[in-house]
Every structure is written in C-alpha cells, then in structure tokens.
Amino acid sequence: MTLIVGFALHNATEGFGICGPMTGEGTQPSWRYILLLGTIGGLPTFLGTLLGQSWTSEALSVAFFAIAAGSILYVVQELFIANRKYGHPVLVMWLVLVGILLGFATDFVVSASGV
C-alpha cells in the first residue's frame, strides 16, 4: 500500500511538467487536447502495469531501467542547458541535489515499511 501511495504522489506531480509549457501560449487548451495528452502520458504506464503483473523478464527489466536512466539523464542535461542559458546554473545544481535526496528519502520510507 505504501508503494502504491508513493507512486501516486510521484505521478501526480508529473502533470505540472506536461502542462507547464502550455501556460506561455496565452490560449486555453481544450479538454479534448488535455485528455489526449493524458492518454499519451498515462496509457503506456497502465499497459506496462498490466503486462508486468502477469509476466516478468529479468532481461527486459534491465533494458527498461536502462531506458529510464537514459531518459532521466537527458532531462537533467536539458535542464543544465536551459539554466546555463538563463544564468541559473547554481539553482539547477541545488534542485538536482534536492531531487536526489528526496529519492533516497522515498527509498528509505519504502524500505522501512517492509514492502
């Protein structure tokens, strides 16, 4: 249960990153467009959960973790580039550190709960 709540809290914040760039456009997106973005963002996770519950493969797990790590590194690299452009490289370093510490804190809570 702790793991499910943790994933729900983690995934709830991802909507801000998806919708954030749309705020600068000055137009209100339609509900259809928001539903499409939600489907694009959520459907692969939902289908992966269904598949992973019934079938597992250690080799595929390693491959998907490698893809996830590469995605995270790509996003962090883009943050560094954007903040260097706007003159805030120290801010990014602090926020990356906070993110890493929150990741370790989440792992500690999950480990302590015995899941």
PDB file of C-alpha atoms in Angstrom:
ATOM      1  CA  MET A   1       0.000   0.000   0.000  1.00  0.00           C
ATOM      2  CA  THR A   2       2.866   2.370   0.811  1.00  0.00           C
ATOM      3  CA  LEU A   3       4.392   1.737  -2.596  1.00  0.00           C
ATOM      4  CA  ILE A   4       1.100   2.460  -4.368  1.00  0.00           C
ATOM      5  CA  VAL A   5       0.619   5.722  -2.460  1.00  0.00           C
ATOM      6  CA  GLY A   6       4.227   6.694  -3.176  1.00  0.00           C
ATOM      7  CA  PHE A   7       3.815   6.107  -6.909  1.00  0.00           C
ATOM      8  CA  ALA A   8       0.510   8.007  -6.927  1.00  0.00           C
ATOM      9  CA  LEU A   9       2.109  11.018  -5.231  1.00  0.00           C
ATOM     10  CA  HIS A  10       5.088  10.875  -7.570  1.00  0.00           C
ATOM     11  CA  ASN A  11       2.989  10.612 -10.723  1.00  0.00           C
ATOM     12  CA  ALA A  12       0.538  13.325  -9.630  1.00  0.00           C
ATOM     13  CA  THR A  13       3.287  15.930  -9.880  1.00  0.00           C
ATOM     14  CA  GLU A  14       4.211  14.986 -13.448  1.00  0.00           C
ATOM     15  CA  GLY A  15       1.160  16.789 -14.793  1.00  0.00           C
ATOM     16  CA  PHE A  16       2.759  20.135 -13.929  1.00  0.00           C
ATOM     17  CA  GLY A  17       5.726  19.343 -16.157  1.00  0.00           C
ATOM     18  CA  ILE A  18       3.450  18.345 -19.008  1.00  0.00           C
ATOM     19  CA  CYS A  19       1.074  21.314 -18.737  1.00  0.00           C
ATOM     20  CA  GLY A  20       3.642  23.925 -17.704  1.00  0.00           C
ATOM     21  CA  PRO A  21       4.885  24.780 -21.207  1.00  0.00           C
ATOM     22  CA  MET A  22       1.307  25.411 -22.349  1.00  0.00           C
ATOM     23  CA  THR A  23       0.897  28.312 -19.931  1.00  0.00           C
ATOM     24  CA  GLY A  24       3.112  30.574 -22.043  1.00  0.00           C
ATOM     25  CA  GLU A  25       0.958  30.189 -25.149  1.00  0.00           C
ATOM     26  CA  GLY A  26      -1.796  32.513 -23.930  1.00  0.00           C
ATOM     27  CA  THR A  27      -4.593  30.208 -25.105  1.00  0.00           C
ATOM     28  CA  GLN A  28      -6.687  27.824 -23.087  1.00  0.00           C
ATOM     29  CA  PRO A  29      -6.239  24.188 -24.239  1.00  0.00           C
ATOM     30  CA  SER A  30      -9.411  22.200 -24.879  1.00  0.00           C
ATOM     31  CA  TRP A  31     -10.459  19.311 -22.666  1.00  0.00           C
ATOM     32  CA  ARG A  32     -10.027  17.019 -25.675  1.00  0.00           C
ATOM     33  CA  TYR A  33      -6.401  18.109 -26.029  1.00  0.00           C
ATOM     34  CA  ILE A  34      -5.767  17.641 -22.300  1.00  0.00           C
ATOM     35  CA  LEU A  35      -7.348  14.159 -22.485  1.00  0.00           C
ATOM     36  CA  LEU A  36      -5.114  13.305 -25.451  1.00  0.00           C
ATOM     37  CA  LEU A  37      -2.008  14.390 -23.530  1.00  0.00           C
ATOM     38  CA  GLY A  38      -3.141  12.394 -20.505  1.00  0.00           C
ATOM     39  CA  THR A  39      -3.622   9.323 -22.680  1.00  0.00           C
ATOM     40  CA  ILE A  40      -0.196   9.713 -24.254  1.00  0.00           C
ATOM     41  CA  GLY A  41       1.393  10.145 -20.818  1.00  0.00           C
ATOM     42  CA  GLY A  42      -0.602   7.527 -18.900  1.00  0.00           C
ATOM     43  CA  LEU A  43      -1.540   4.729 -21.291  1.00  0.00           C
ATOM     44  CA  PRO A  44       1.973   3.215 -21.616  1.00  0.00           C
ATOM     45  CA  THR A  45       2.291   3.108 -17.825  1.00  0.00           C
ATOM     46  CA  PHE A  46      -1.122   1.487 -17.463  1.00  0.00           C
ATOM     47  CA  LEU A  47      -0.407  -1.131 -20.140  1.00  0.00           C
ATOM     48  CA  GLY A  48       3.050  -1.786 -18.669  1.00  0.00           C
ATOM     49  CA  THR A  49       1.486  -2.361 -15.260  1.00  0.00           C
ATOM     50  CA  LEU A  50      -0.959  -4.888 -16.676  1.00  0.00           C
ATOM     51  CA  LEU A  51       1.782  -6.701 -18.587  1.00  0.00           C
ATOM     52  CA  GLY A  52       4.254  -6.610 -15.683  1.00  0.00           C
ATOM     53  CA  GLN A  53       1.715  -8.047 -13.281  1.00  0.00           C
ATOM     54  CA  SER A  54       1.242 -11.184 -15.347  1.00  0.00           C
ATOM     55  CA  TRP A  55       4.669 -11.680 -16.953  1.00  0.00           C
ATOM     56  CA  THR A  56       8.217 -10.820 -15.881  1.00  0.00           C
ATOM     57  CA  SER A  57      11.616 -10.964 -17.525  1.00  0.00           C
ATOM     58  CA  GLU A  58      14.874 -10.017 -15.850  1.00  0.00           C
ATOM     59  CA  ALA A  59      16.473  -9.062 -19.174  1.00  0.00           C
ATOM     60  CA  LEU A  60      13.581  -6.760 -20.087  1.00  0.00           C
ATOM     61  CA  SER A  61      13.661  -5.224 -16.607  1.00  0.00           C
ATOM     62  CA  VAL A  62      17.311  -4.297 -17.091  1.00  0.00           C
ATOM     63  CA  ALA A  63      16.581  -2.895 -20.549  1.00  0.00           C
ATOM     64  CA  PHE A  64      13.685  -0.758 -19.308  1.00  0.00           C
ATOM     65  CA  PHE A  65      15.679   0.505 -16.324  1.00  0.00           C
ATOM     66  CA  ALA A  66      18.463   1.494 -18.724  1.00  0.00           C
ATOM     67  CA  ILE A  67      15.957   3.384 -20.896  1.00  0.00           C
ATOM     68  CA  ALA A  68      14.549   5.113 -17.812  1.00  0.00           C
ATOM     69  CA  ALA A  69      18.027   6.110 -16.614  1.00  0.00           C
ATOM     70  CA  GLY A  70      18.853   7.488 -20.051  1.00  0.00           C
ATOM     71  CA  SER A  71      15.624   9.497 -20.058  1.00  0.00           C
ATOM     72  CA  ILE A  72      16.415  11.000 -16.669  1.00  0.00           C
ATOM     73  CA  LEU A  73      19.941  11.898 -17.758  1.00  0.00           C
ATOM     74  CA  TYR A  74      18.570  13.530 -20.905  1.00  0.00           C
ATOM     75  CA  VAL A  75      16.124  15.678 -18.911  1.00  0.00           C
ATOM     76  CA  VAL A  76      18.817  16.727 -16.431  1.00  0.00           C
ATOM     77  CA  GLN A  77      21.128  17.637 -19.325  1.00  0.00           C
ATOM     78  CA  GLU A  78      18.380  19.774 -20.890  1.00  0.00           C
ATOM     79  CA  LEU A  79      17.815  21.499 -17.537  1.00  0.00           C
ATOM     80  CA  PHE A  80      21.506  22.307 -17.322  1.00  0.00           C
ATOM     81  CA  ILE A  81      21.477  23.767 -20.837  1.00  0.00           C
ATOM     82  CA  ALA A  82      18.339  25.847 -20.221  1.00  0.00           C
ATOM     83  CA  ASN A  83      19.559  27.226 -16.915  1.00  0.00           C
ATOM     84  CA  ARG A  84      23.003  27.995 -18.264  1.00  0.00           C
ATOM     85  CA  LYS A  85      21.223  29.965 -20.985  1.00  0.00           C
ATOM     86  CA  TYR A  86      19.201  31.909 -18.404  1.00  0.00           C
ATOM     87  CA  GLY A  87      22.085  32.251 -15.953  1.00  0.00           C
ATOM     88  CA  HIS A  88      20.908  29.966 -13.127  1.00  0.00           C
ATOM     89  CA  PRO A  89      23.346  27.022 -13.066  1.00  0.00           C
ATOM     90  CA  VAL A  90      23.668  27.062  -9.264  1.00  0.00           C
ATOM     91  CA  LEU A  91      19.899  26.788  -8.867  1.00  0.00           C
ATOM     92  CA  VAL A  92      19.822  23.664 -11.024  1.00  0.00           C
ATOM     93  CA  MET A  93      22.593  22.038  -9.013  1.00  0.00           C
ATOM     94  CA  TRP A  94      20.696  22.656  -5.773  1.00  0.00           C
ATOM     95  CA  LEU A  95      17.443  21.342  -7.236  1.00  0.00           C
ATOM     96  CA  VAL A  96      19.150  18.217  -8.582  1.00  0.00           C
ATOM     97  CA  LEU A  97      20.641  17.644  -5.129  1.00  0.00           C
ATOM     98  CA  VAL A  98      17.209  18.079  -3.511  1.00  0.00           C
ATOM     99  CA  GLY A  99      15.724  15.638  -6.034  1.00  0.00           C
ATOM    100  CA  ILE A 100      18.384  13.035  -5.285  1.00  0.00           C
ATOM    101  CA  LEU A 101      17.878  13.439  -1.537  1.00  0.00           C
ATOM    102  CA  LEU A 102      14.094  13.104  -1.950  1.00  0.00           C
ATOM    103  CA  GLY A 103      14.664   9.947  -3.988  1.00  0.00           C
ATOM    104  CA  PHE A 104      16.773   8.458  -1.201  1.00  0.00           C
ATOM    105  CA  ALA A 105      14.166   9.544   1.369  1.00  0.00           C
ATOM    106  CA  THR A 106      11.433   7.819  -0.626  1.00  0.00           C
ATOM    107  CA  ASP A 107      13.530   4.658  -0.819  1.00  0.00           C
ATOM    108  CA  PHE A 108      14.110   4.838   2.935  1.00  0.00           C
ATOM    109  CA  VAL A 109      10.364   5.106   3.625  1.00  0.00           C
ATOM    110  CA  VAL A 110       9.568   2.191   1.327  1.00  0.00           C
ATOM    111  CA  SER A 111      12.355   0.065   2.857  1.00  0.00           C
ATOM    112  CA  ALA A 112      11.304   0.952   6.390  1.00  0.00           C
ATOM    113  CA  SER A 113       7.708  -0.016   5.664  1.00  0.00           C
ATOM    114  CA  GLY A 114       8.824  -3.531   4.765  1.00  0.00           C
ATOM    115  CA  VAL A 115       7.432  -3.529   1.225  1.00  0.00           C
TER     116      VAL A 115
END
